[in-house]
PDB file of C-alpha atoms in Angstrom:
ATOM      1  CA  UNK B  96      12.857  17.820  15.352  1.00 53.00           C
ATOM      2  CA  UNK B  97      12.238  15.223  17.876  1.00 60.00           C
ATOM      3  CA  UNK B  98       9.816  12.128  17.838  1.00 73.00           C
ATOM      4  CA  UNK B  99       8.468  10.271  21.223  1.00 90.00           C
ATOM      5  CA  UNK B 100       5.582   8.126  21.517  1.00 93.00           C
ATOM      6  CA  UNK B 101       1.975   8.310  21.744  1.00 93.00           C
ATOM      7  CA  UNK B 102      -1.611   6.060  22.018  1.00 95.00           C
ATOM      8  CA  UNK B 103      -3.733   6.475  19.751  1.00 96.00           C
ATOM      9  CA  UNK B 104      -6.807   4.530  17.398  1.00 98.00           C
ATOM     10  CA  UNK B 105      -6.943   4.789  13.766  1.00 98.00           C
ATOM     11  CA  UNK B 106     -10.005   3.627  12.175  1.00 98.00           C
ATOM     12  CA  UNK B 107     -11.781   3.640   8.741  1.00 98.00           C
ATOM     13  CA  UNK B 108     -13.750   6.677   8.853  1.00 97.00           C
ATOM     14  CA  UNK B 109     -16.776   4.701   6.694  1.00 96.00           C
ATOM     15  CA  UNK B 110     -17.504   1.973   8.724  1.00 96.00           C
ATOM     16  CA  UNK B 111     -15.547   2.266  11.872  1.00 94.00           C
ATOM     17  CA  UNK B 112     -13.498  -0.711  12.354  1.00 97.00           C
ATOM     18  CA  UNK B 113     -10.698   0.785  14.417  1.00 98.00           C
ATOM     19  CA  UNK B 114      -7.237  -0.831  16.611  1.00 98.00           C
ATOM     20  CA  UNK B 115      -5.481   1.302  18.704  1.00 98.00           C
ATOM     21  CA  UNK B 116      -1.607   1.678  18.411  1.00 98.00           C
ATOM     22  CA  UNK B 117       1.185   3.322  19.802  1.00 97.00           C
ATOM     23  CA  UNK B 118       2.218   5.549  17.195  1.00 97.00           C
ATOM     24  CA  UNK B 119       5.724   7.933  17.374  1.00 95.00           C
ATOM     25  CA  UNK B 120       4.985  11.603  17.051  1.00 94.00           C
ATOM     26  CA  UNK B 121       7.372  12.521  14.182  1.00 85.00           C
ATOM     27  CA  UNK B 122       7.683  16.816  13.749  1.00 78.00           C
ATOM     28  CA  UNK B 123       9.708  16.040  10.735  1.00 84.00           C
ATOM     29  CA  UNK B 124       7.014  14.194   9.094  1.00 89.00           C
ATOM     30  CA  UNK B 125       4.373  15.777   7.096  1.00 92.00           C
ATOM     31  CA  UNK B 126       1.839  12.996   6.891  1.00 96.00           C
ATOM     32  CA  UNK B 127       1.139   9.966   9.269  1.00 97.00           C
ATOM     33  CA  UNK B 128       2.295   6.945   8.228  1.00 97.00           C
ATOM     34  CA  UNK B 129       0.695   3.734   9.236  1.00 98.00           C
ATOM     35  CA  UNK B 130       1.663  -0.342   8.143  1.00 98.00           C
ATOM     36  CA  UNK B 131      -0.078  -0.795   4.759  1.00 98.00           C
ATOM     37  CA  UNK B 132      -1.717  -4.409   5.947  1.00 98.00           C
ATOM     38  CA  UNK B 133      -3.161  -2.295   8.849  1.00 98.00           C
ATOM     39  CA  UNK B 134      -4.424   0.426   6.966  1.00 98.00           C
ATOM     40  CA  UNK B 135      -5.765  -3.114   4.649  1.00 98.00           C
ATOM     41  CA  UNK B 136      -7.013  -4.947   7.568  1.00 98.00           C
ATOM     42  CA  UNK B 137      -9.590  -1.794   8.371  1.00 98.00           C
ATOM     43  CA  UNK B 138     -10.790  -1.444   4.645  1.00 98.00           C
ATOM     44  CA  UNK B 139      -8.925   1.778   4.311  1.00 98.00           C
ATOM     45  CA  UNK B 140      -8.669   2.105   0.455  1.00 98.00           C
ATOM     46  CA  UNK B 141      -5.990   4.342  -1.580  1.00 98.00           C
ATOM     47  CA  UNK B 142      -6.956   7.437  -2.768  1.00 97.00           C
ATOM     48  CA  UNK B 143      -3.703   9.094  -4.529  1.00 98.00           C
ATOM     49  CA  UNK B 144      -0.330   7.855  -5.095  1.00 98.00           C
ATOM     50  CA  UNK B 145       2.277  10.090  -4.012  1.00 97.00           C
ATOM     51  CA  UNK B 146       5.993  11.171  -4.230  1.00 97.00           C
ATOM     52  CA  UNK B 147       7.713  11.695  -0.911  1.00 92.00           C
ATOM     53  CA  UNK B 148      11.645  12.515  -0.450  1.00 91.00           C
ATOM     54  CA  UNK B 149      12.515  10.061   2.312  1.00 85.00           C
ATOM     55  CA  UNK B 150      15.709  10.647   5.216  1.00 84.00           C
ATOM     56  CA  UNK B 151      18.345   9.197   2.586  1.00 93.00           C
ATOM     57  CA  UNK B 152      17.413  11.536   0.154  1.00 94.00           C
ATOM     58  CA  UNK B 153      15.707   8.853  -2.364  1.00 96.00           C
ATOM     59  CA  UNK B 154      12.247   9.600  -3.747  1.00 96.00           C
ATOM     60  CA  UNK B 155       9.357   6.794  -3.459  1.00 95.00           C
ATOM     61  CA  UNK B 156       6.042   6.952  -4.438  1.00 97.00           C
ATOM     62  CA  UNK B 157       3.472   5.300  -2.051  1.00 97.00           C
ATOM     63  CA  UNK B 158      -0.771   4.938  -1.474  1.00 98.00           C
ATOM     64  CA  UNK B 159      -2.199   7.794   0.545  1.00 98.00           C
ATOM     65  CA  UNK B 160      -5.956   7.157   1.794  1.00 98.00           C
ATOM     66  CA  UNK B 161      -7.834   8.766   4.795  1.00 98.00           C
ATOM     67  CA  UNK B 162      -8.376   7.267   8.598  1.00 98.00           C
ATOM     68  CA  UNK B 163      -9.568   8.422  11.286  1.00 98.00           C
ATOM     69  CA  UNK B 164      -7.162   9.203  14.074  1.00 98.00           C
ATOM     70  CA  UNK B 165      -8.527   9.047  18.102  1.00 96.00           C
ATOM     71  CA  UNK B 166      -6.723  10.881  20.474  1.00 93.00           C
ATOM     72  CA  UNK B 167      -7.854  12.149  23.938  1.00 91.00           C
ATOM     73  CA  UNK B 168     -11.305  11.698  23.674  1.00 94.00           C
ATOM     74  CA  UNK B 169     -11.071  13.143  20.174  1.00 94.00           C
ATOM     75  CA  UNK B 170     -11.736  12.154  16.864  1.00 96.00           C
ATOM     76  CA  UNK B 171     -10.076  13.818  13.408  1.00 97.00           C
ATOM     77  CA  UNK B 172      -9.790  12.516   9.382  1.00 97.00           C
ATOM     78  CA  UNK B 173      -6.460  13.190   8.105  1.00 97.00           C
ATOM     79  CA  UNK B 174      -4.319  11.625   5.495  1.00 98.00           C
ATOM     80  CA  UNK B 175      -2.376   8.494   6.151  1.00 98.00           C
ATOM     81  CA  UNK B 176       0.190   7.029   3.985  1.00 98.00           C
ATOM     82  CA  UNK B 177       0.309   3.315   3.554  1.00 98.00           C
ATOM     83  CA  UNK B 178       3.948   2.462   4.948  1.00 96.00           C
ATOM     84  CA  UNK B 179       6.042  -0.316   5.680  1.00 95.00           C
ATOM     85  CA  UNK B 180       5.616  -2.603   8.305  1.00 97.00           C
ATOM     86  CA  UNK B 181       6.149  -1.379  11.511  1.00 97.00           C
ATOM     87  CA  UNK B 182       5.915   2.004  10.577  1.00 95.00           C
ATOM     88  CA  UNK B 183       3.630   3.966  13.245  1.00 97.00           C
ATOM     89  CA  UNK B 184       4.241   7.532  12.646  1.00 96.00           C
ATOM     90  CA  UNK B 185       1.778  10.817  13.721  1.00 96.00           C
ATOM     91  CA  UNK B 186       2.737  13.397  11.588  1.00 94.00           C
ATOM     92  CA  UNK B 187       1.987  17.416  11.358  1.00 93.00           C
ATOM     93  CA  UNK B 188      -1.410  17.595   9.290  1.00 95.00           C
ATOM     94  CA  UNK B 189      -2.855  15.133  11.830  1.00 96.00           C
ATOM     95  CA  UNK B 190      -1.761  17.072  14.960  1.00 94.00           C
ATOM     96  CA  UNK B 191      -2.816  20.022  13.036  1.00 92.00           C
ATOM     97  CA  UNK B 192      -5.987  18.776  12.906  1.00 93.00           C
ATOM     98  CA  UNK B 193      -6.397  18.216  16.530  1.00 93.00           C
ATOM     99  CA  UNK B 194      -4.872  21.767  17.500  1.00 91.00           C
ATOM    100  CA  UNK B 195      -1.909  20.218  19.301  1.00 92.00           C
ATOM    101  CA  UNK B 196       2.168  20.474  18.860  1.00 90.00           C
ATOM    102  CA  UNK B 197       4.580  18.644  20.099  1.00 89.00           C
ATOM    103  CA  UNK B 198       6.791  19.360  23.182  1.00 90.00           C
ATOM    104  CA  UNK B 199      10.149  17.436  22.547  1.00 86.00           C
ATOM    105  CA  UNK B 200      11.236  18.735  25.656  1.00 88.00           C
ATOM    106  CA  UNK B 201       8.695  17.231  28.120  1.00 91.00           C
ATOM    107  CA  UNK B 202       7.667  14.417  25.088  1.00 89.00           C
ATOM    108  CA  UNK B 203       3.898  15.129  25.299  1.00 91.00           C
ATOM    109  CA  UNK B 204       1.591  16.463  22.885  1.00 92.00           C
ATOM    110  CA  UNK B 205       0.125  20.286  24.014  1.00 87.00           C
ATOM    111  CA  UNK B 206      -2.668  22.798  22.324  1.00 88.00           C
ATOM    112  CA  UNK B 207      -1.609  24.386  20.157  1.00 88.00           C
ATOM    113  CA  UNK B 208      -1.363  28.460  20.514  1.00 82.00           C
ATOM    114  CA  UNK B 209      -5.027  29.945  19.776  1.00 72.00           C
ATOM    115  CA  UNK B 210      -4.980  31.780  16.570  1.00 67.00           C
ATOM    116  CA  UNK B 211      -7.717  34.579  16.633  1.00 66.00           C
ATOM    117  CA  UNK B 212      -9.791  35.279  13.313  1.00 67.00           C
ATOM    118  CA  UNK B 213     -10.582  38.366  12.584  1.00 66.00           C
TER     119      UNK B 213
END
């Protein structure tokens, strides 16, 4: 696991309002996490309320809603948990969804390996 940073916009995927941010790329996280009056401040509404197992080994339950992530020229929905303040994390379903991985080595994000469906 390794994080580094990365630029990127989240916006509400209804009407658009969008900031960009500089987000770490977190391989240990699952979901991207973004500050809860930012996810606000775009109209970004709740969806679910889930249970995640955080690094000290305590279970919270917080708001999960959809954005719209930007990256490269790209656009993708993925889930985004409403976080703490100056939480800016870019988790694994959202660099999923773009087809990229993370090299910790070089600290840059890289296509993924093409998968061929047969």
């Amino acid at each position: 696991m390794g994080t580094f940073g990365a630029s990127l916009s989240v916006a509400n995927p209804t009407n658009g309002k969008a900031v960009e941010v500089m987000a770490e790329v977190d391989t240990g996280s699952i979901f991207s996490v973004m500050p809860k009056s930012l996810l606000n401040s775009l109209g970004i509404s709740p969806t679910e309320h889930r249970q995640f197992t955080v690094a000290s080994g305590e279970v919270v339950t917080y708001p999960v809603g959809e954005a719209r992530f930007g990256f490269d020229g790209r656009a993708r929905t993925s889930p985004v948990v409403f976080g703490n303040e100056g939480v800016y994390l870019l988790g694994a379903v959202s660099l999923e969804a773009f087809g990229l991985i993370a090299d910790t080595t070089n600290r840059e994000l890289i296509p993924a390996p093409t998968l061929y469906l047969m």
